[in-house]
PQR file of N, CA, C, O and H, with PARSE charges and radii, in Angstrom:
ATOM      1  N   UNK A   1       5.952  16.457 -15.282 -0.4000 1.5000
ATOM      2  CA  UNK A   1       5.282  15.299 -14.731 -0.0000 2.0000
ATOM      3  C   UNK A   1       3.795  15.408 -15.046  0.5500 1.7000
ATOM      4  O   UNK A   1       3.144  16.385 -14.675 -0.5500 1.4000
ATOM      5  N   UNK A   2       3.265  14.404 -15.732 -0.4000 1.5000
ATOM      6  CA  UNK A   2       1.856  14.392 -16.096 -0.0000 2.0000
ATOM      7  C   UNK A   2       1.008  14.001 -14.894  0.5500 1.7000
ATOM      8  O   UNK A   2       1.368  13.105 -14.131 -0.5500 1.4000
ATOM      9  H   UNK A   2       3.794  13.610 -16.034  0.4000 1.0000
ATOM     10  N   UNK A   3      -0.109  14.675 -14.736 -0.4000 1.5000
ATOM     11  CA  UNK A   3      -1.039  14.361 -13.661 -0.0000 2.0000
ATOM     12  C   UNK A   3      -2.071  13.359 -14.154  0.5500 1.7000
ATOM     13  O   UNK A   3      -2.357  13.317 -15.350 -0.5500 1.4000
ATOM     14  H   UNK A   3      -0.401  15.404 -15.356  0.4000 1.0000
ATOM     15  N   UNK A   4      -2.638  12.548 -13.260 -0.4000 1.5000
ATOM     16  CA  UNK A   4      -3.696  11.624 -13.664 -0.0000 2.0000
ATOM     17  C   UNK A   4      -4.976  12.398 -13.977  0.5500 1.7000
ATOM     18  O   UNK A   4      -5.077  13.589 -13.685 -0.5500 1.4000
ATOM     19  H   UNK A   4      -2.405  12.582 -12.288  0.4000 1.0000
ATOM     20  N   UNK A   5      -5.938  11.721 -14.565 -0.4000 1.5000
ATOM     21  CA  UNK A   5      -7.244  12.327 -14.815 -0.0000 2.0000
ATOM     22  C   UNK A   5      -7.932  12.567 -13.478  0.5500 1.7000
ATOM     23  O   UNK A   5      -8.190  11.625 -12.729 -0.5500 1.4000
ATOM     24  H   UNK A   5      -5.856  10.753 -14.802  0.4000 1.0000
ATOM     25  N   UNK A   6      -8.228  13.819 -13.182 -0.4000 1.5000
ATOM     26  CA  UNK A   6      -8.846  14.182 -11.909 -0.0000 2.0000
ATOM     27  C   UNK A   6     -10.288  14.649 -12.090  0.5500 1.7000
ATOM     28  O   UNK A   6     -10.836  15.332 -11.225 -0.5500 1.4000
ATOM     29  H   UNK A   6      -8.019  14.585 -13.790  0.4000 1.0000
ATOM     30  N   UNK A   7     -10.888  14.285 -13.195 -0.4000 1.5000
ATOM     31  CA  UNK A   7     -12.237  14.734 -13.503 -0.0000 2.0000
ATOM     32  C   UNK A   7     -13.194  14.451 -12.349  0.5500 1.7000
ATOM     33  O   UNK A   7     -13.339  13.317 -11.893 -0.5500 1.4000
ATOM     34  H   UNK A   7     -10.442  13.730 -13.897  0.4000 1.0000
ATOM     35  N   UNK A   8     -13.839  15.522 -11.896 -0.4000 1.5000
ATOM     36  CA  UNK A   8     -14.836  15.411 -10.847 -0.0000 2.0000
ATOM     37  C   UNK A   8     -14.289  15.260  -9.438  0.5500 1.7000
ATOM     38  O   UNK A   8     -15.070  15.077  -8.503 -0.5500 1.4000
ATOM     39  H   UNK A   8     -13.721  16.443 -12.266  0.4000 1.0000
ATOM     40  N   UNK A   9     -12.995  15.327  -9.253 -0.4000 1.5000
ATOM     41  CA  UNK A   9     -12.373  15.094  -7.949 -0.0000 2.0000
ATOM     42  C   UNK A   9     -12.154  16.398  -7.180  0.5500 1.7000
ATOM     43  O   UNK A   9     -11.983  17.467  -7.766 -0.5500 1.4000
ATOM     44  H   UNK A   9     -12.361  15.475 -10.012  0.4000 1.0000
ATOM     45  N   UNK A  10     -12.164  16.276  -5.851 -0.4000 1.5000
ATOM     46  CA  UNK A  10     -11.723  17.338  -4.957 -0.0000 2.0000
ATOM     47  C   UNK A  10     -10.321  16.974  -4.511  0.5500 1.7000
ATOM     48  O   UNK A  10     -10.079  15.845  -4.083 -0.5500 1.4000
ATOM     49  H   UNK A  10     -12.303  15.408  -5.375  0.4000 1.0000
ATOM     50  N   UNK A  11      -9.392  17.918  -4.604 -0.4000 1.5000
ATOM     51  CA  UNK A  11      -7.997  17.676  -4.252 -0.0000 2.0000
ATOM     52  C   UNK A  11      -7.629  18.579  -3.075  0.5500 1.7000
ATOM     53  O   UNK A  11      -7.872  19.786  -3.100 -0.5500 1.4000
ATOM     54  H   UNK A  11      -9.589  18.835  -4.952  0.4000 1.0000
ATOM     55  N   UNK A  12      -7.045  17.978  -2.055 -0.4000 1.5000
ATOM     56  CA  UNK A  12      -6.551  18.726  -0.905 -0.0000 2.0000
ATOM     57  C   UNK A  12      -5.051  18.894  -1.075  0.5500 1.7000
ATOM     58  O   UNK A  12      -4.334  17.921  -1.307 -0.5500 1.4000
ATOM     59  H   UNK A  12      -6.847  16.998  -2.034  0.4000 1.0000
ATOM     60  N   UNK A  13      -4.580  20.123  -0.960 -0.4000 1.5000
ATOM     61  CA  UNK A  13      -3.188  20.434  -1.238 -0.0000 2.0000
ATOM     62  C   UNK A  13      -2.545  21.050  -0.010  0.5500 1.7000
ATOM     63  O   UNK A  13      -3.043  22.031   0.543 -0.5500 1.4000
ATOM     64  H   UNK A  13      -5.162  20.913  -0.771  0.4000 1.0000
ATOM     65  N   UNK A  14      -1.423  20.458   0.415 -0.4000 1.5000
ATOM     66  CA  UNK A  14      -0.641  21.047   1.496 -0.0000 2.0000
ATOM     67  C   UNK A  14       0.832  20.819   1.168  0.5500 1.7000
ATOM     68  O   UNK A  14       1.329  19.693   1.212 -0.5500 1.4000
ATOM     69  H   UNK A  14      -1.018  19.662  -0.034  0.4000 1.0000
ATOM     70  N   UNK A  15       1.509  21.897   0.843 -0.4000 1.5000
ATOM     71  CA  UNK A  15       2.936  21.818   0.545 -0.0000 2.0000
ATOM     72  C   UNK A  15       3.730  21.804   1.841  0.5500 1.7000
ATOM     73  O   UNK A  15       3.183  22.034   2.920 -0.5500 1.4000
ATOM     74  H   UNK A  15       1.106  22.812   0.807  0.4000 1.0000
ATOM     75  N   UNK A  16       5.000  21.539   1.729 -0.4000 1.5000
ATOM     76  CA  UNK A  16       5.867  21.577   2.909 -0.0000 2.0000
ATOM     77  C   UNK A  16       5.781  22.948   3.570  0.5500 1.7000
ATOM     78  O   UNK A  16       5.460  23.944   2.921 -0.5500 1.4000
ATOM     79  H   UNK A  16       5.445  21.353   0.852  0.4000 1.0000
ATOM     80  N   UNK A  17       6.071  22.987   4.862 -0.4000 1.5000
ATOM     81  CA  UNK A  17       5.987  24.237   5.623 -0.0000 2.0000
ATOM     82  C   UNK A  17       7.257  25.060   5.429  0.5500 1.7000
ATOM     83  O   UNK A  17       8.009  25.304   6.372 -0.5500 1.4000
ATOM     84  H   UNK A  17       6.332  22.179   5.389  0.4000 1.0000
ATOM     85  N   UNK A  18       7.475  25.481   4.186 -0.4000 1.5000
ATOM     86  CA  UNK A  18       8.626  26.321   3.855 -0.0000 2.0000
ATOM     87  C   UNK A  18       8.309  27.089   2.577  0.5500 1.7000
ATOM     88  O   UNK A  18       7.201  26.998   2.047 -0.5500 1.4000
ATOM     89  H   UNK A  18       6.864  25.283   3.420  0.4000 1.0000
ATOM     90  N   UNK A  19       9.280  27.840   2.089 -0.4000 1.5000
ATOM     91  CA  UNK A  19       9.051  28.666   0.903 -0.0000 2.0000
ATOM     92  C   UNK A  19       8.696  27.830  -0.320  0.5500 1.7000
ATOM     93  O   UNK A  19       7.806  28.205  -1.084 -0.5500 1.4000
ATOM     94  H   UNK A  19      10.179  27.915   2.520  0.4000 1.0000
ATOM     95  N   UNK A  20       9.375  26.708  -0.517 -0.4000 1.5000
ATOM     96  CA  UNK A  20       9.078  25.844  -1.665 -0.0000 2.0000
ATOM     97  C   UNK A  20       7.651  25.296  -1.579  0.5500 1.7000
ATOM     98  O   UNK A  20       6.957  25.195  -2.591 -0.5500 1.4000
ATOM     99  H   UNK A  20      10.098  26.404   0.103  0.4000 1.0000
ATOM    100  N   UNK A  21       7.226  24.949  -0.386 -0.4000 1.5000
ATOM    101  CA  UNK A  21       5.860  24.467  -0.198 -0.0000 2.0000
ATOM    102  C   UNK A  21       4.835  25.538  -0.494  0.5500 1.7000
ATOM    103  O   UNK A  21       3.780  25.249  -1.059 -0.5500 1.4000
ATOM    104  H   UNK A  21       7.789  25.031   0.436  0.4000 1.0000
ATOM    105  N   UNK A  22       5.127  26.765  -0.121 -0.4000 1.5000
ATOM    106  CA  UNK A  22       4.234  27.884  -0.413 -0.0000 2.0000
ATOM    107  C   UNK A  22       4.127  28.092  -1.919  0.5500 1.7000
ATOM    108  O   UNK A  22       3.037  28.338  -2.436 -0.5500 1.4000
ATOM    109  H   UNK A  22       5.984  27.000   0.339  0.4000 1.0000
ATOM    110  N   UNK A  23       5.236  27.996  -2.615 -0.4000 1.5000
ATOM    111  CA  UNK A  23       5.221  28.138  -4.074 -0.0000 2.0000
ATOM    112  C   UNK A  23       4.388  27.038  -4.709  0.5500 1.7000
ATOM    113  O   UNK A  23       3.643  27.289  -5.656 -0.5500 1.4000
ATOM    114  H   UNK A  23       6.121  27.796  -2.195  0.4000 1.0000
ATOM    115  N   UNK A  24       4.508  25.813  -4.191 -0.4000 1.5000
ATOM    116  CA  UNK A  24       3.709  24.692  -4.689 -0.0000 2.0000
ATOM    117  C   UNK A  24       2.225  24.988  -4.499  0.5500 1.7000
ATOM    118  O   UNK A  24       1.435  24.800  -5.423 -0.5500 1.4000
ATOM    119  H   UNK A  24       5.113  25.609  -3.421  0.4000 1.0000
ATOM    120  N   UNK A  25       1.841  25.448  -3.315 -0.4000 1.5000
ATOM    121  CA  UNK A  25       0.438  25.757  -3.035 -0.0000 2.0000
ATOM    122  C   UNK A  25      -0.109  26.834  -3.967  0.5500 1.7000
ATOM    123  O   UNK A  25      -1.306  26.859  -4.254 -0.5500 1.4000
ATOM    124  H   UNK A  25       2.483  25.601  -2.564  0.4000 1.0000
ATOM    125  N   UNK A  26       0.755  27.715  -4.436 -0.4000 1.5000
ATOM    126  CA  UNK A  26       0.329  28.786  -5.338 -0.0000 2.0000
ATOM    127  C   UNK A  26       0.282  28.333  -6.794  0.5500 1.7000
ATOM    128  O   UNK A  26      -0.590  28.769  -7.546 -0.5500 1.4000
ATOM    129  H   UNK A  26       1.727  27.695  -4.203  0.4000 1.0000
ATOM    130  N   UNK A  27       1.205  27.468  -7.201 -0.4000 1.5000
ATOM    131  CA  UNK A  27       1.336  27.101  -8.612 -0.0000 2.0000
ATOM    132  C   UNK A  27       0.530  25.871  -9.024  0.5500 1.7000
ATOM    133  O   UNK A  27       0.025  25.817 -10.145 -0.5500 1.4000
ATOM    134  H   UNK A  27       1.913  27.114  -6.591  0.4000 1.0000
ATOM    135  N   UNK A  28       0.404  24.899  -8.154 -0.4000 1.5000
ATOM    136  CA  UNK A  28      -0.184  23.614  -8.536 -0.0000 2.0000
ATOM    137  C   UNK A  28      -1.686  23.642  -8.814  0.5500 1.7000
ATOM    138  O   UNK A  28      -2.132  22.881  -9.673 -0.5500 1.4000
ATOM    139  H   UNK A  28       0.815  24.943  -7.244  0.4000 1.0000
ATOM    140  N   UNK A  29      -2.493  24.464  -8.149 -0.4000 1.5000
ATOM    141  CA  UNK A  29      -3.924  24.415  -8.442 -0.0000 2.0000
ATOM    142  C   UNK A  29      -4.281  24.575  -9.915  0.5500 1.7000
ATOM    143  O   UNK A  29      -5.200  23.913 -10.396 -0.5500 1.4000
ATOM    144  H   UNK A  29      -2.131  25.082  -7.452  0.4000 1.0000
ATOM    145  N   UNK A  30      -3.583  25.428 -10.632 -0.4000 1.5000
ATOM    146  CA  UNK A  30      -3.865  25.612 -12.055 -0.0000 2.0000
ATOM    147  C   UNK A  30      -3.718  24.293 -12.810  0.5500 1.7000
ATOM    148  O   UNK A  30      -4.554  23.959 -13.650 -0.5500 1.4000
ATOM    149  H   UNK A  30      -2.836  25.966 -10.240  0.4000 1.0000
ATOM    150  N   UNK A  31      -2.658  23.544 -12.511 -0.4000 1.5000
ATOM    151  CA  UNK A  31      -2.446  22.240 -13.161 -0.0000 2.0000
ATOM    152  C   UNK A  31      -3.499  21.224 -12.738  0.5500 1.7000
ATOM    153  O   UNK A  31      -3.943  20.411 -13.549 -0.5500 1.4000
ATOM    154  H   UNK A  31      -1.979  23.815 -11.829  0.4000 1.0000
ATOM    155  N   UNK A  32      -3.899  21.270 -11.467 -0.4000 1.5000
ATOM    156  CA  UNK A  32      -4.911  20.329 -10.982 -0.0000 2.0000
ATOM    157  C   UNK A  32      -6.257  20.581 -11.653  0.5500 1.7000
ATOM    158  O   UNK A  32      -6.946  19.636 -12.037 -0.5500 1.4000
ATOM    159  H   UNK A  32      -3.538  21.930 -10.808  0.4000 1.0000
ATOM    160  N   UNK A  33      -6.634  21.852 -11.797 -0.4000 1.5000
ATOM    161  CA  UNK A  33      -7.873  22.162 -12.506 -0.0000 2.0000
ATOM    162  C   UNK A  33      -7.781  21.742 -13.970  0.5500 1.7000
ATOM    163  O   UNK A  33      -8.757  21.238 -14.526 -0.5500 1.4000
ATOM    164  H   UNK A  33      -6.074  22.619 -11.485  0.4000 1.0000
ATOM    165  N   UNK A  34      -6.633  21.939 -14.598 -0.4000 1.5000
ATOM    166  CA  UNK A  34      -6.452  21.528 -15.993 -0.0000 2.0000
ATOM    167  C   UNK A  34      -6.574  20.016 -16.149  0.5500 1.7000
ATOM    168  O   UNK A  34      -6.955  19.531 -17.214 -0.5500 1.4000
ATOM    169  H   UNK A  34      -5.840  22.348 -14.146  0.4000 1.0000
ATOM    170  N   UNK A  35      -6.250  19.267 -15.088 -0.4000 1.5000
ATOM    171  CA  UNK A  35      -6.365  17.805 -15.118 -0.0000 2.0000
ATOM    172  C   UNK A  35      -7.786  17.344 -14.792  0.5500 1.7000
ATOM    173  O   UNK A  35      -8.056  16.144 -14.744 -0.5500 1.4000
ATOM    174  H   UNK A  35      -5.940  19.661 -14.223  0.4000 1.0000
ATOM    175  N   UNK A  36      -8.703  18.309 -14.567 -0.4000 1.5000
ATOM    176  CA  UNK A  36     -10.107  17.958 -14.380 -0.0000 2.0000
ATOM    177  C   UNK A  36     -10.654  18.114 -12.981  0.5500 1.7000
ATOM    178  O   UNK A  36     -11.849  17.903 -12.776 -0.5500 1.4000
ATOM    179  H   UNK A  36      -8.483  19.284 -14.606  0.4000 1.0000
ATOM    180  N   UNK A  37      -9.830  18.477 -12.003 -0.4000 1.5000
ATOM    181  CA  UNK A  37     -10.329  18.646 -10.637 -0.0000 2.0000
ATOM    182  C   UNK A  37     -11.439  19.689 -10.618  0.5500 1.7000
ATOM    183  O   UNK A  37     -11.337  20.728 -11.270 -0.5500 1.4000
ATOM    184  H   UNK A  37      -8.859  18.649 -12.170  0.4000 1.0000
ATOM    185  N   UNK A  38     -12.497  19.405  -9.866 -0.4000 1.5000
ATOM    186  CA  UNK A  38     -13.585  20.375  -9.756 -0.0000 2.0000
ATOM    187  C   UNK A  38     -13.380  21.318  -8.580  0.5500 1.7000
ATOM    188  O   UNK A  38     -13.950  22.409  -8.546 -0.5500 1.4000
ATOM    189  H   UNK A  38     -12.579  18.561  -9.336  0.4000 1.0000
ATOM    190  N   UNK A  39     -12.562  20.895  -7.612 -0.4000 1.5000
ATOM    191  CA  UNK A  39     -12.292  21.733  -6.446 -0.0000 2.0000
ATOM    192  C   UNK A  39     -10.892  21.429  -5.941  0.5500 1.7000
ATOM    193  O   UNK A  39     -10.506  20.266  -5.823 -0.5500 1.4000
ATOM    194  H   UNK A  39     -12.099  20.009  -7.640  0.4000 1.0000
ATOM    195  N   UNK A  40     -10.127  22.485  -5.642 -0.4000 1.5000
ATOM    196  CA  UNK A  40      -8.799  22.354  -5.043 -0.0000 2.0000
ATOM    197  C   UNK A  40      -8.804  23.170  -3.762  0.5500 1.7000
ATOM    198  O   UNK A  40      -9.028  24.380  -3.783 -0.5500 1.4000
ATOM    199  H   UNK A  40     -10.441  23.430  -5.738  0.4000 1.0000
ATOM    200  N   UNK A  41      -8.555  22.500  -2.651 -0.4000 1.5000
ATOM    201  CA  UNK A  41      -8.532  23.168  -1.358 -0.0000 2.0000
ATOM    202  C   UNK A  41      -7.104  23.204  -0.830  0.5500 1.7000
ATOM    203  O   UNK A  41      -6.495  22.163  -0.586 -0.5500 1.4000
ATOM    204  H   UNK A  41      -8.373  21.517  -2.633  0.4000 1.0000
ATOM    205  N   UNK A  42      -6.580  24.408  -0.658 -0.4000 1.5000
ATOM    206  CA  UNK A  42      -5.235  24.585  -0.106 -0.0000 2.0000
ATOM    207  C   UNK A  42      -5.344  24.643   1.412  0.5500 1.7000
ATOM    208  O   UNK A  42      -5.975  25.545   1.962 -0.5500 1.4000
ATOM    209  H   UNK A  42      -7.075  25.254  -0.856  0.4000 1.0000
ATOM    210  N   UNK A  43      -4.729  23.684   2.079 -0.4000 1.5000
ATOM    211  CA  UNK A  43      -4.814  23.594   3.527 -0.0000 2.0000
ATOM    212  C   UNK A  43      -3.683  24.370   4.182  0.5500 1.7000
ATOM    213  O   UNK A  43      -2.526  24.232   3.783 -0.5500 1.4000
ATOM    214  H   UNK A  43      -4.216  22.951   1.631  0.4000 1.0000
ATOM    215  N   UNK A  44      -4.002  25.186   5.182 -0.4000 1.5000
ATOM    216  CA  UNK A  44      -2.952  25.896   5.913 -0.0000 2.0000
ATOM    217  C   UNK A  44      -2.361  24.996   6.994  0.5500 1.7000
ATOM    218  O   UNK A  44      -3.025  24.084   7.487 -0.5500 1.4000
ATOM    219  H   UNK A  44      -4.942  25.299   5.506  0.4000 1.0000
ATOM    220  N   UNK A  45      -1.129  25.258   7.349 -0.4000 1.5000
ATOM    221  CA  UNK A  45      -0.513  24.551   8.469 -0.0000 2.0000
ATOM    222  C   UNK A  45      -1.062  25.114   9.773  0.5500 1.7000
ATOM    223  O   UNK A  45      -1.260  26.324   9.887 -0.5500 1.4000
ATOM    224  H   UNK A  45      -0.590  25.999   6.948  0.4000 1.0000
ATOM    225  N   UNK A  46      -1.311  24.251  10.761 -0.4000 1.5000
ATOM    226  CA  UNK A  46      -1.732  24.750  12.077 -0.0000 2.0000
ATOM    227  C   UNK A  46      -0.620  25.600  12.693  0.5500 1.7000
ATOM    228  O   UNK A  46       0.548  25.429  12.343 -0.5500 1.4000
ATOM    229  H   UNK A  46      -1.151  23.269  10.669  0.4000 1.0000
ATOM    230  N   UNK A  47      -0.963  26.506  13.598 -0.4000 1.5000
ATOM    231  CA  UNK A  47       0.056  27.324  14.262 -0.0000 2.0000
ATOM    232  C   UNK A  47       1.101  26.454  14.961  0.5500 1.7000
ATOM    233  O   UNK A  47       0.773  25.424  15.551 -0.5500 1.4000
ATOM    234  H   UNK A  47      -1.912  26.644  13.882  0.4000 1.0000
ATOM    235  N   UNK A  48       2.355  26.880  14.887 -0.4000 1.5000
ATOM    236  CA  UNK A  48       3.430  26.193  15.595 -0.0000 2.0000
ATOM    237  C   UNK A  48       4.115  25.076  14.836  0.5500 1.7000
ATOM    238  O   UNK A  48       5.052  24.474  15.359 -0.5500 1.4000
ATOM    239  H   UNK A  48       2.621  27.717  14.409  0.4000 1.0000
ATOM    240  N   UNK A  49       3.679  24.776  13.615 -0.4000 1.5000
ATOM    241  CA  UNK A  49       4.354  23.732  12.841 -0.0000 2.0000
ATOM    242  C   UNK A  49       5.728  24.253  12.435  0.5500 1.7000
ATOM    243  O   UNK A  49       5.832  25.334  11.854 -0.5500 1.4000
ATOM    244  H   UNK A  49       2.917  25.265  13.190  0.4000 1.0000
ATOM    245  N   UNK A  50       6.785  23.495  12.734 -0.4000 1.5000
ATOM    246  CA  UNK A  50       8.141  23.957  12.413 -0.0000 2.0000
ATOM    247  C   UNK A  50       8.370  24.128  10.912  0.5500 1.7000
ATOM    248  O   UNK A  50       7.842  23.376  10.093 -0.5500 1.4000
ATOM    249  H   UNK A  50       6.701  22.618  13.206  0.4000 1.0000
ATOM    250  N   UNK A  51       9.157  25.120  10.584 -0.4000 1.5000
ATOM    251  CA  UNK A  51       9.535  25.364   9.189 -0.0000 2.0000
ATOM    252  C   UNK A  51      10.211  24.113   8.635  0.5500 1.7000
ATOM    253  O   UNK A  51      11.051  23.501   9.296 -0.5500 1.4000
ATOM    254  H   UNK A  51       9.586  25.731  11.250  0.4000 1.0000
ATOM    255  N   UNK A  52       9.832  23.745   7.415 -0.4000 1.5000
ATOM    256  CA  UNK A  52      10.422  22.593   6.748 -0.0000 2.0000
ATOM    257  C   UNK A  52       9.653  21.296   6.941  0.5500 1.7000
ATOM    258  O   UNK A  52       9.945  20.304   6.273 -0.5500 1.4000
ATOM    259  H   UNK A  52       9.150  24.242   6.879  0.4000 1.0000
ATOM    260  N   UNK A  53       8.673  21.283   7.844 -0.4000 1.5000
ATOM    261  CA  UNK A  53       7.873  20.074   8.038 -0.0000 2.0000
ATOM    262  C   UNK A  53       7.136  19.727   6.755  0.5500 1.7000
ATOM    263  O   UNK A  53       6.760  20.607   5.980 -0.5500 1.4000
ATOM    264  H   UNK A  53       8.435  22.089   8.387  0.4000 1.0000
ATOM    265  N   UNK A  54       6.937  18.435   6.543 -0.4000 1.5000
ATOM    266  CA  UNK A  54       6.039  17.985   5.499 -0.0000 2.0000
ATOM    267  C   UNK A  54       4.900  17.226   6.180  0.5500 1.7000
ATOM    268  O   UNK A  54       4.877  17.126   7.407 -0.5500 1.4000
ATOM    269  H   UNK A  54       7.242  17.721   7.172  0.4000 1.0000
ATOM    270  N   UNK A  55       3.969  16.699   5.415 -0.4000 1.5000
ATOM    271  CA  UNK A  55       2.799  16.065   5.999 -0.0000 2.0000
ATOM    272  C   UNK A  55       3.165  14.862   6.867  0.5500 1.7000
ATOM    273  O   UNK A  55       2.556  14.656   7.917 -0.5500 1.4000
ATOM    274  H   UNK A  55       3.987  16.781   4.418  0.4000 1.0000
ATOM    275  N   UNK A  56       4.140  14.074   6.450 -0.4000 1.5000
ATOM    276  CA  UNK A  56       4.569  12.920   7.247 -0.0000 2.0000
ATOM    277  C   UNK A  56       5.171  13.372   8.572  0.5500 1.7000
ATOM    278  O   UNK A  56       4.861  12.803   9.619 -0.5500 1.4000
ATOM    279  H   UNK A  56       4.634  14.242   5.597  0.4000 1.0000
ATOM    280  N   UNK A  57       6.028  14.388   8.536 -0.4000 1.5000
ATOM    281  CA  UNK A  57       6.594  14.924   9.780 -0.0000 2.0000
ATOM    282  C   UNK A  57       5.473  15.335  10.730  0.5500 1.7000
ATOM    283  O   UNK A  57       5.489  15.004  11.916 -0.5500 1.4000
ATOM    284  H   UNK A  57       6.280  14.850   7.686  0.4000 1.0000
ATOM    285  N   UNK A  58       4.511  16.055  10.189 -0.4000 1.5000
ATOM    286  CA  UNK A  58       3.420  16.552  11.023 -0.0000 2.0000
ATOM    287  C   UNK A  58       2.607  15.408  11.619  0.5500 1.7000
ATOM    288  O   UNK A  58       2.377  15.380  12.828 -0.5500 1.4000
ATOM    289  H   UNK A  58       4.498  16.323   9.226  0.4000 1.0000
ATOM    290  N   UNK A  59       2.170  14.463  10.786 -0.4000 1.5000
ATOM    291  CA  UNK A  59       1.280  13.414  11.261 -0.0000 2.0000
ATOM    292  C   UNK A  59       1.948  12.453  12.241  0.5500 1.7000
ATOM    293  O   UNK A  59       1.255  11.766  12.991 -0.5500 1.4000
ATOM    294  H   UNK A  59       2.357  14.485   9.804  0.4000 1.0000
ATOM    295  N   UNK A  60       3.263  12.392  12.250 -0.4000 1.5000
ATOM    296  CA  UNK A  60       3.955  11.527  13.212 -0.0000 2.0000
ATOM    297  C   UNK A  60       4.402  12.295  14.458  0.5500 1.7000
ATOM    298  O   UNK A  60       5.068  11.730  15.327 -0.5500 1.4000
ATOM    299  H   UNK A  60       3.826  12.950  11.640  0.4000 1.0000
ATOM    300  N   UNK A  61       4.044  13.571  14.550 -0.4000 1.5000
ATOM    301  CA  UNK A  61       4.417  14.363  15.728 -0.0000 2.0000
ATOM    302  C   UNK A  61       3.307  14.284  16.786  0.5500 1.7000
ATOM    303  O   UNK A  61       2.139  14.096  16.445 -0.5500 1.4000
ATOM    304  H   UNK A  61       3.503  14.030  13.844  0.4000 1.0000
ATOM    305  N   UNK A  62       3.668  14.426  18.060 -0.4000 1.5000
ATOM    306  CA  UNK A  62       2.671  14.366  19.135 -0.0000 2.0000
ATOM    307  C   UNK A  62       1.598  15.438  18.979  0.5500 1.7000
ATOM    308  O   UNK A  62       1.899  16.598  18.697 -0.5500 1.4000
ATOM    309  H   UNK A  62       4.616  14.579  18.336  0.4000 1.0000
ATOM    310  N   UNK A  63       0.370  15.044  19.160 -0.4000 1.5000
ATOM    311  CA  UNK A  63      -0.743  15.988  19.105 -0.0000 2.0000
ATOM    312  C   UNK A  63      -1.246  16.329  17.716  0.5500 1.7000
ATOM    313  O   UNK A  63      -2.172  17.129  17.577 -0.5500 1.4000
ATOM    314  H   UNK A  63       0.125  14.102  19.388  0.4000 1.0000
ATOM    315  N   UNK A  64      -0.658  15.741  16.685 -0.4000 1.5000
ATOM    316  CA  UNK A  64      -1.084  16.028  15.314 -0.0000 2.0000
ATOM    317  C   UNK A  64      -2.455  15.409  15.048  0.5500 1.7000
ATOM    318  O   UNK A  64      -2.798  14.367  15.607 -0.5500 1.4000
ATOM    319  H   UNK A  64       0.094  15.092  16.797  0.4000 1.0000
ATOM    320  N   UNK A  65      -3.226  16.062  14.192 -0.4000 1.5000
ATOM    321  CA  UNK A  65      -4.527  15.494  13.822 -0.0000 2.0000
ATOM    322  C   UNK A  65      -4.935  15.987  12.444  0.5500 1.7000
ATOM    323  O   UNK A  65      -4.525  17.059  12.000 -0.5500 1.4000
ATOM    324  H   UNK A  65      -2.947  16.909  13.738  0.4000 1.0000
ATOM    325  N   UNK A  66      -5.755  15.177  11.777 -0.4000 1.5000
ATOM    326  CA  UNK A  66      -6.316  15.592  10.508 -0.0000 2.0000
ATOM    327  C   UNK A  66      -7.251  16.779  10.729  0.5500 1.7000
ATOM    328  O   UNK A  66      -7.343  17.670   9.885 -0.5500 1.4000
ATOM    329  H   UNK A  66      -6.089  14.306  12.138  0.4000 1.0000
ATOM    330  N   UNK A  67      -7.946  16.787  11.873 -0.4000 1.5000
ATOM    331  CA  UNK A  67      -8.889  17.863  12.164 -0.0000 2.0000
ATOM    332  C   UNK A  67      -8.170  19.221  12.235  0.5500 1.7000
ATOM    333  O   UNK A  67      -8.707  20.235  11.789 -0.5500 1.4000
ATOM    334  H   UNK A  67      -7.871  16.063  12.559  0.4000 1.0000
ATOM    335  N   UNK A  68      -6.966  19.232  12.794 -0.4000 1.5000
ATOM    336  CA  UNK A  68      -6.206  20.483  12.889 -0.0000 2.0000
ATOM    337  C   UNK A  68      -5.826  21.017  11.514  0.5500 1.7000
ATOM    338  O   UNK A  68      -5.551  22.206  11.353 -0.5500 1.4000
ATOM    339  H   UNK A  68      -6.530  18.409  13.157  0.4000 1.0000
ATOM    340  N   UNK A  69      -5.812  20.128  10.523 -0.4000 1.5000
ATOM    341  CA  UNK A  69      -5.530  20.540   9.155 -0.0000 2.0000
ATOM    342  C   UNK A  69      -6.785  20.982   8.418  0.5500 1.7000
ATOM    343  O   UNK A  69      -6.717  21.434   7.275 -0.5500 1.4000
ATOM    344  H   UNK A  69      -6.034  19.162  10.653  0.4000 1.0000
ATOM    345  N   UNK A  70      -7.925  20.851   9.073 -0.4000 1.5000
ATOM    346  CA  UNK A  70      -9.179  21.262   8.443 -0.0000 2.0000
ATOM    347  C   UNK A  70      -9.906  20.147   7.737  0.5500 1.7000
ATOM    348  O   UNK A  70     -10.793  20.399   6.921 -0.5500 1.4000
ATOM    349  H   UNK A  70      -7.980  20.484  10.002  0.4000 1.0000
ATOM    350  N   UNK A  71      -9.539  18.906   8.041 -0.4000 1.5000
ATOM    351  CA  UNK A  71     -10.190  17.756   7.403 -0.0000 2.0000
ATOM    352  C   UNK A  71     -11.085  17.021   8.360  0.5500 1.7000
ATOM    353  O   UNK A  71     -11.708  16.028   7.984 -0.5500 1.4000
ATOM    354  H   UNK A  71      -8.819  18.701   8.704  0.4000 1.0000
TER
END
């Protein structure tokens, strides 16, 4: 899958809260930098996020916030 031109962009990366998501967080930054990103920030999940959650699951759960993700 080709990435868009990310020249000069900051990219925030948060994979699903599972092993596959962790692998994504480790592998994708190299591709993002190759597409021109100047900064890639890998966001950690806040404590207590259930295994397997994705960003939509998290943001629709009670008490979720962008601030808790570091944004």
